[in-house]
DNA sequence: TGATACAGGACTAAAATGGTCCCCAATTAA
DNA sequence: TTAATTGGGGACCATTTTAGTCCTGTATCA
């Protein structure tokens, strides 16, 4: 399902909550209640967000959490990364040469591009967008032309069999 | 990491293998070898792909798997869906009203749009693209302008240093 | 000083994932 | 007809991930 974990989901929800009232500090327990989730869980999520630098925290009475920077400068990608690590669609997309199939699959390159495109897409959605109650307006153009792919009318490139003769 | 499961990864690799030689049937065991993966696992993956209608199979001697339709008509989204179910970023993106937080989070709507955008993106990448040894060419424009995201009063994502607005 | 509220991490239970195996059904060749 | 080949469908298990709880410590402020 290509879906993000619940924790990430929570993170988004909580961040949005905070973003809607950015000028006051929010205690974990208050957030938990307003979001209808167990306190410990929310707390855990908040800690992760602090560690990722998306939130600032303050202890003690009057303490709580607040955004580390304006909601318009926090992206969906940031939030996701904070909880589940960098956005990458496949293992090999890591580009860290971990995958041992690199030689046999030949899909890595293109997957990586797709991954990048998604990453860009997520990077173009800000917390301000997410938090806004109004649905995101359209249309818009994403900074994706820089990515890859090609026109839809163009015939498929296909490496063809000629390519399979020599295994790289 | 927003990543797909290994099985999906395998699926893509195997599909690409088949796509490169679309005119002959490929036995599971041969594919397994050429891809350097355990036979049972590959076999399992193939079965799933058949069930999803992306491959056709034939039993008996001379049997094997082949594409159910041209590689240019099979999308990354198809492959992912075949293995992990429909592409959806969050639970609530399902739009099936399962999530109980709908009332408290208010993020659902916009997440859903993001989800849709990703889905479109993946739908625009075909197996032919993936299988091609040459990196996808650029530039291209994805059919994403139709999607959504922000309007005109909102500052373009991070591009500007104008932290300002934040929220209206 | 004492109440508040975050920090960090250990820990558990439950679920998803990856992977194997076995037996059956279909197809073809001898 | 029979034998060999090849996929179909599941059951099954081991391992890892995930979600969630809890406890102990530390900073802040009235
Ligand atoms: S599966 Fe890792 S490089 Fe292709
Ligand atoms: S978390 Fe499900 S609707 Fe927002």
JSON list of N, CA and C and ligand atoms in Angstrom, two decimals, chain A residues 9 13, chain B residues 92 99 101-102 105-108, ligand 2:
[
{"chain": "A", "resi": 9, "resn": "UNK", "atom": "N", "xyz": [1.54, 9.13, 10.61]},
{"chain": "A", "resi": 9, "resn": "UNK", "atom": "CA", "xyz": [0.22, 9.71, 10.49]},
{"chain": "A", "resi": 9, "resn": "UNK", "atom": "C", "xyz": [-0.05, 10.59, 11.70]},
{"chain": "A", "resi": 13, "resn": "UNK", "atom": "N", "xyz": [-0.77, 14.70, 12.03]},
{"chain": "A", "resi": 13, "resn": "UNK", "atom": "CA", "xyz": [-1.95, 15.24, 12.70]},
{"chain": "A", "resi": 13, "resn": "UNK", "atom": "C", "xyz": [-1.54, 16.19, 13.81]},
{"chain": "B", "resi": 92, "resn": "UNK", "atom": "N", "xyz": [-6.33, 6.91, 6.28]},
{"chain": "B", "resi": 92, "resn": "UNK", "atom": "CA", "xyz": [-7.54, 7.67, 6.01]},
{"chain": "B", "resi": 92, "resn": "UNK", "atom": "C", "xyz": [-7.64, 8.02, 4.53]},
{"chain": "B", "resi": 99, "resn": "UNK", "atom": "N", "xyz": [-11.09, 5.64, 9.32]},
{"chain": "B", "resi": 99, "resn": "UNK", "atom": "CA", "xyz": [-10.38, 6.32, 10.38]},
{"chain": "B", "resi": 99, "resn": "UNK", "atom": "C", "xyz": [-11.32, 7.07, 11.31]},
{"chain": "B", "resi": 101, "resn": "UNK", "atom": "N", "xyz": [-10.35, 9.30, 13.38]},
{"chain": "B", "resi": 101, "resn": "UNK", "atom": "CA", "xyz": [-9.82, 10.61, 13.72]},
{"chain": "B", "resi": 101, "resn": "UNK", "atom": "C", "xyz": [-10.32, 11.69, 12.78]},
{"chain": "B", "resi": 102, "resn": "UNK", "atom": "N", "xyz": [-11.06, 11.27, 11.81]},
{"chain": "B", "resi": 102, "resn": "UNK", "atom": "CA", "xyz": [-11.49, 12.20, 10.79]},
{"chain": "B", "resi": 102, "resn": "UNK", "atom": "C", "xyz": [-11.95, 13.53, 11.38]},
{"chain": "B", "resi": 105, "resn": "UNK", "atom": "N", "xyz": [-8.65, 15.43, 13.14]},
{"chain": "B", "resi": 105, "resn": "UNK", "atom": "CA", "xyz": [-7.36, 15.73, 12.54]},
{"chain": "B", "resi": 105, "resn": "UNK", "atom": "C", "xyz": [-7.42, 16.77, 11.43]},
{"chain": "B", "resi": 106, "resn": "UNK", "atom": "N", "xyz": [-8.37, 16.64, 10.58]},
{"chain": "B", "resi": 106, "resn": "UNK", "atom": "CA", "xyz": [-8.49, 17.64, 9.53]},
{"chain": "B", "resi": 106, "resn": "UNK", "atom": "C", "xyz": [-7.41, 17.58, 8.48]},
{"chain": "B", "resi": 107, "resn": "UNK", "atom": "N", "xyz": [-6.58, 16.59, 8.54]},
{"chain": "B", "resi": 107, "resn": "UNK", "atom": "CA", "xyz": [-5.51, 16.50, 7.57]},
{"chain": "B", "resi": 107, "resn": "UNK", "atom": "C", "xyz": [-5.90, 15.57, 6.43]},
{"chain": "B", "resi": 108, "resn": "UNK", "atom": "N", "xyz": [-6.88, 14.80, 6.68]},
{"chain": "B", "resi": 108, "resn": "UNK", "atom": "CA", "xyz": [-7.27, 13.76, 5.74]},
{"chain": "B", "resi": 108, "resn": "UNK", "atom": "C", "xyz": [-7.40, 14.25, 4.31]},
{"chain": "E", "resi": 2, "resn": "LIG", "atom": "S1", "xyz": [-5.71, 10.53, 10.67]},
{"chain": "E", "resi": 2, "resn": "LIG", "atom": "FE1", "xyz": [-7.35, 9.52, 9.70]},
{"chain": "E", "resi": 2, "resn": "LIG", "atom": "S2", "xyz": [-8.56, 11.13, 9.09]},
{"chain": "E", "resi": 2, "resn": "LIG", "atom": "FE2", "xyz": [-6.77, 12.10, 9.74]}
]
